[in-house]
Structure formats: C-alpha cells, structure tokens
C-alpha cells in the first residue's frame, strides 16, 4: 500500500486534528516514506499527534525507527519518553545502553 501525497501534506496543516488523522492514516502503511513522515510527526507541537506517531512507529518496530526513538528520548511528554526507552532497548538491545545512560 502506498500513501497518497495528500496525507503527507495534511501533516503540515495548522489544525492539529487534521495532522492527527493524517498520522493515524500513516500508521497503516509501512514503508520508508511513512517512517520518515512519522518520525517528523514526533516533533509536532501537539501531544496527541506525537503520541499517535510514536504508536505507529512502535507498531513498525524495525531498526529503521531507531533514530526517531533517540529523538523521542528528549520529548517533554514523559509517557513518550518512557516508551522510547523501552522500545529502544527492545530493538537496539545492548547497543542502546550508552545512549540511555546519557539521557
């Protein structure tokens, strides 16, 4: 399945609910473009959008999401930060330990 370009464009909408729905739609499509878009959505100013983006990346669960997880370690939302710690440990294993200690 390929995401329509309008979904990616919706991630830039001023209305957080539009960005939320776009992020929700992308969670059903796994490819490099959606991983990149979901990773970018982790920087959204709205907690709900970031939460859905994180859940979608968690569902993908491949090593391709490690950079996004590292970025989430600094999130203001402690739930996202905690989930990033656990998921980073699951995916990266012992390689994640030095970075987790720094956090």
PDB file of C-alpha atoms in Angstrom:
ATOM      1  CA  UNK A   1       0.000   0.000   0.000  1.00  0.00           C
ATOM      2  CA  UNK A   2       1.248   3.479  -0.886  1.00  0.00           C
ATOM      3  CA  UNK A   3       0.248   6.646   0.930  1.00  0.00           C
ATOM      4  CA  UNK A   4      -1.411   9.362  -1.086  1.00  0.00           C
ATOM      5  CA  UNK A   5       0.581  12.612  -1.159  1.00  0.00           C
ATOM      6  CA  UNK A   6      -2.373  14.452   0.361  1.00  0.00           C
ATOM      7  CA  UNK A   7      -1.806  12.510   3.600  1.00  0.00           C
ATOM      8  CA  UNK A   8       1.776  13.769   3.800  1.00  0.00           C
ATOM      9  CA  UNK A   9       0.598  17.317   3.053  1.00  0.00           C
ATOM     10  CA  UNK A  10      -2.020  17.042   5.817  1.00  0.00           C
ATOM     11  CA  UNK A  11       0.812  16.603   8.337  1.00  0.00           C
ATOM     12  CA  UNK A  12       1.631  20.275   7.765  1.00  0.00           C
ATOM     13  CA  UNK A  13      -1.921  21.536   8.364  1.00  0.00           C
ATOM     14  CA  UNK A  14      -2.443  24.191  11.050  1.00  0.00           C
ATOM     15  CA  UNK A  15      -5.281  22.176  12.616  1.00  0.00           C
ATOM     16  CA  UNK A  16      -3.905  19.520  14.953  1.00  0.00           C
ATOM     17  CA  UNK A  17      -6.907  17.253  14.334  1.00  0.00           C
ATOM     18  CA  UNK A  18      -6.057  17.118  10.612  1.00  0.00           C
ATOM     19  CA  UNK A  19      -2.451  16.258  11.491  1.00  0.00           C
ATOM     20  CA  UNK A  20      -3.723  13.631  13.947  1.00  0.00           C
ATOM     21  CA  UNK A  21      -5.940  11.974  11.319  1.00  0.00           C
ATOM     22  CA  UNK A  22      -3.081  12.009   8.790  1.00  0.00           C
ATOM     23  CA  UNK A  23      -0.750  10.401  11.329  1.00  0.00           C
ATOM     24  CA  UNK A  24      -3.416   7.823  12.153  1.00  0.00           C
ATOM     25  CA  UNK A  25      -3.773   7.009   8.436  1.00  0.00           C
ATOM     26  CA  UNK A  26       0.002   6.595   8.020  1.00  0.00           C
ATOM     27  CA  UNK A  27       0.200   4.029  10.811  1.00  0.00           C
ATOM     28  CA  UNK A  28      -1.419   1.527   8.440  1.00  0.00           C
ATOM     29  CA  UNK A  29       1.262   1.923   5.768  1.00  0.00           C
ATOM     30  CA  UNK A  30       4.802   0.693   6.356  1.00  0.00           C
ATOM     31  CA  UNK A  31       7.483   1.998   4.017  1.00  0.00           C
ATOM     32  CA  UNK A  32      10.435   4.393   4.129  1.00  0.00           C
ATOM     33  CA  UNK A  33       8.348   7.444   3.280  1.00  0.00           C
ATOM     34  CA  UNK A  34       5.870   6.817   6.079  1.00  0.00           C
ATOM     35  CA  UNK A  35       8.638   6.076   8.586  1.00  0.00           C
ATOM     36  CA  UNK A  36      10.217   9.434   7.680  1.00  0.00           C
ATOM     37  CA  UNK A  37       6.870  11.252   7.934  1.00  0.00           C
ATOM     38  CA  UNK A  38       6.011   9.613  11.264  1.00  0.00           C
ATOM     39  CA  UNK A  39       9.479  10.434  12.587  1.00  0.00           C
ATOM     40  CA  UNK A  40       8.902  14.061  11.660  1.00  0.00           C
ATOM     41  CA  UNK A  41       5.473  13.939  13.331  1.00  0.00           C
ATOM     42  CA  UNK A  42       7.274  13.097  16.589  1.00  0.00           C
ATOM     43  CA  UNK A  43       8.340  16.750  16.580  1.00  0.00           C
ATOM     44  CA  UNK A  44       4.760  18.022  16.307  1.00  0.00           C
ATOM     45  CA  UNK A  45       3.778  20.615  18.906  1.00  0.00           C
ATOM     46  CA  UNK A  46       0.650  18.629  19.800  1.00  0.00           C
ATOM     47  CA  UNK A  47       0.934  15.730  22.259  1.00  0.00           C
ATOM     48  CA  UNK A  48      -1.861  13.755  20.596  1.00  0.00           C
ATOM     49  CA  UNK A  49      -0.142  13.872  17.199  1.00  0.00           C
ATOM     50  CA  UNK A  50       3.212  12.865  18.720  1.00  0.00           C
ATOM     51  CA  UNK A  51       1.545  10.024  20.633  1.00  0.00           C
ATOM     52  CA  UNK A  52      -0.102   8.553  17.521  1.00  0.00           C
ATOM     53  CA  UNK A  53       3.153   8.914  15.583  1.00  0.00           C
ATOM     54  CA  UNK A  54       5.033   7.094  18.326  1.00  0.00           C
ATOM     55  CA  UNK A  55       2.441   4.314  18.490  1.00  0.00           C
ATOM     56  CA  UNK A  56       2.669   3.877  14.723  1.00  0.00           C
ATOM     57  CA  UNK A  57       6.464   3.685  14.816  1.00  0.00           C
ATOM     58  CA  UNK A  58       6.255   1.240  17.710  1.00  0.00           C
ATOM     59  CA  UNK A  59       3.991  -0.967  15.598  1.00  0.00           C
ATOM     60  CA  UNK A  60       6.577  -0.905  12.789  1.00  0.00           C
ATOM     61  CA  UNK A  61       9.238  -1.964  15.290  1.00  0.00           C
ATOM     62  CA  UNK A  62      12.224  -2.260  12.937  1.00  0.00           C
ATOM     63  CA  UNK A  63      15.718  -0.853  13.325  1.00  0.00           C
ATOM     64  CA  UNK A  64      14.744   1.842  10.830  1.00  0.00           C
ATOM     65  CA  UNK A  65      12.912   3.650  13.650  1.00  0.00           C
ATOM     66  CA  UNK A  66      15.935   3.879  15.990  1.00  0.00           C
ATOM     67  CA  UNK A  67      16.782   7.491  15.011  1.00  0.00           C
ATOM     68  CA  UNK A  68      13.190   8.507  15.785  1.00  0.00           C
ATOM     69  CA  UNK A  69      13.358   6.723  19.130  1.00  0.00           C
ATOM     70  CA  UNK A  70      16.557   8.554  20.012  1.00  0.00           C
ATOM     71  CA  UNK A  71      14.799  11.809  19.229  1.00  0.00           C
ATOM     72  CA  UNK A  72      11.886  10.789  21.485  1.00  0.00           C
ATOM     73  CA  UNK A  73      14.193  10.390  24.473  1.00  0.00           C
ATOM     74  CA  UNK A  74      14.100  14.183  24.774  1.00  0.00           C
ATOM     75  CA  UNK A  75      10.317  14.545  24.490  1.00  0.00           C
ATOM     76  CA  UNK A  76       8.549  16.698  27.079  1.00  0.00           C
ATOM     77  CA  UNK A  77       5.803  14.074  27.342  1.00  0.00           C
ATOM     78  CA  UNK A  78       7.136  11.556  29.859  1.00  0.00           C
ATOM     79  CA  UNK A  79       4.949   8.750  28.500  1.00  0.00           C
ATOM     80  CA  UNK A  80       6.536   9.067  25.063  1.00  0.00           C
ATOM     81  CA  UNK A  81       9.992   9.319  26.601  1.00  0.00           C
ATOM     82  CA  UNK A  82       9.455   6.200  28.745  1.00  0.00           C
ATOM     83  CA  UNK A  83       8.085   4.203  25.828  1.00  0.00           C
ATOM     84  CA  UNK A  84      11.045   5.279  23.718  1.00  0.00           C
ATOM     85  CA  UNK A  85      13.416   3.964  26.384  1.00  0.00           C
ATOM     86  CA  UNK A  86      11.733   0.557  26.498  1.00  0.00           C
ATOM     87  CA  UNK A  87      11.371   0.244  22.745  1.00  0.00           C
ATOM     88  CA  UNK A  88      14.930   1.375  22.086  1.00  0.00           C
ATOM     89  CA  UNK A  89      16.111  -1.322  24.491  1.00  0.00           C
ATOM     90  CA  UNK A  90      13.976  -3.940  22.744  1.00  0.00           C
ATOM     91  CA  UNK A  91      15.106  -3.038  19.236  1.00  0.00           C
ATOM     92  CA  UNK A  92      18.713  -1.940  19.747  1.00  0.00           C
ATOM     93  CA  UNK A  93      19.489  -4.166  22.723  1.00  0.00           C
ATOM     94  CA  UNK A  94      22.780  -3.589  24.496  1.00  0.00           C
ATOM     95  CA  UNK A  95      23.842  -1.048  21.871  1.00  0.00           C
ATOM     96  CA  UNK A  96      21.294   1.353  23.390  1.00  0.00           C
ATOM     97  CA  UNK A  97      22.766   1.291  26.897  1.00  0.00           C
ATOM     98  CA  UNK A  98      25.345   4.116  26.498  1.00  0.00           C
ATOM     99  CA  UNK A  99      22.750   6.431  24.993  1.00  0.00           C
ATOM    100  CA  UNK A 100      20.201   5.601  27.675  1.00  0.00           C
ATOM    101  CA  UNK A 101      22.743   6.342  30.402  1.00  0.00           C
ATOM    102  CA  UNK A 102      23.369   9.795  28.879  1.00  0.00           C
ATOM    103  CA  UNK A 103      19.641  10.505  28.952  1.00  0.00           C
TER     104      UNK A 103
END
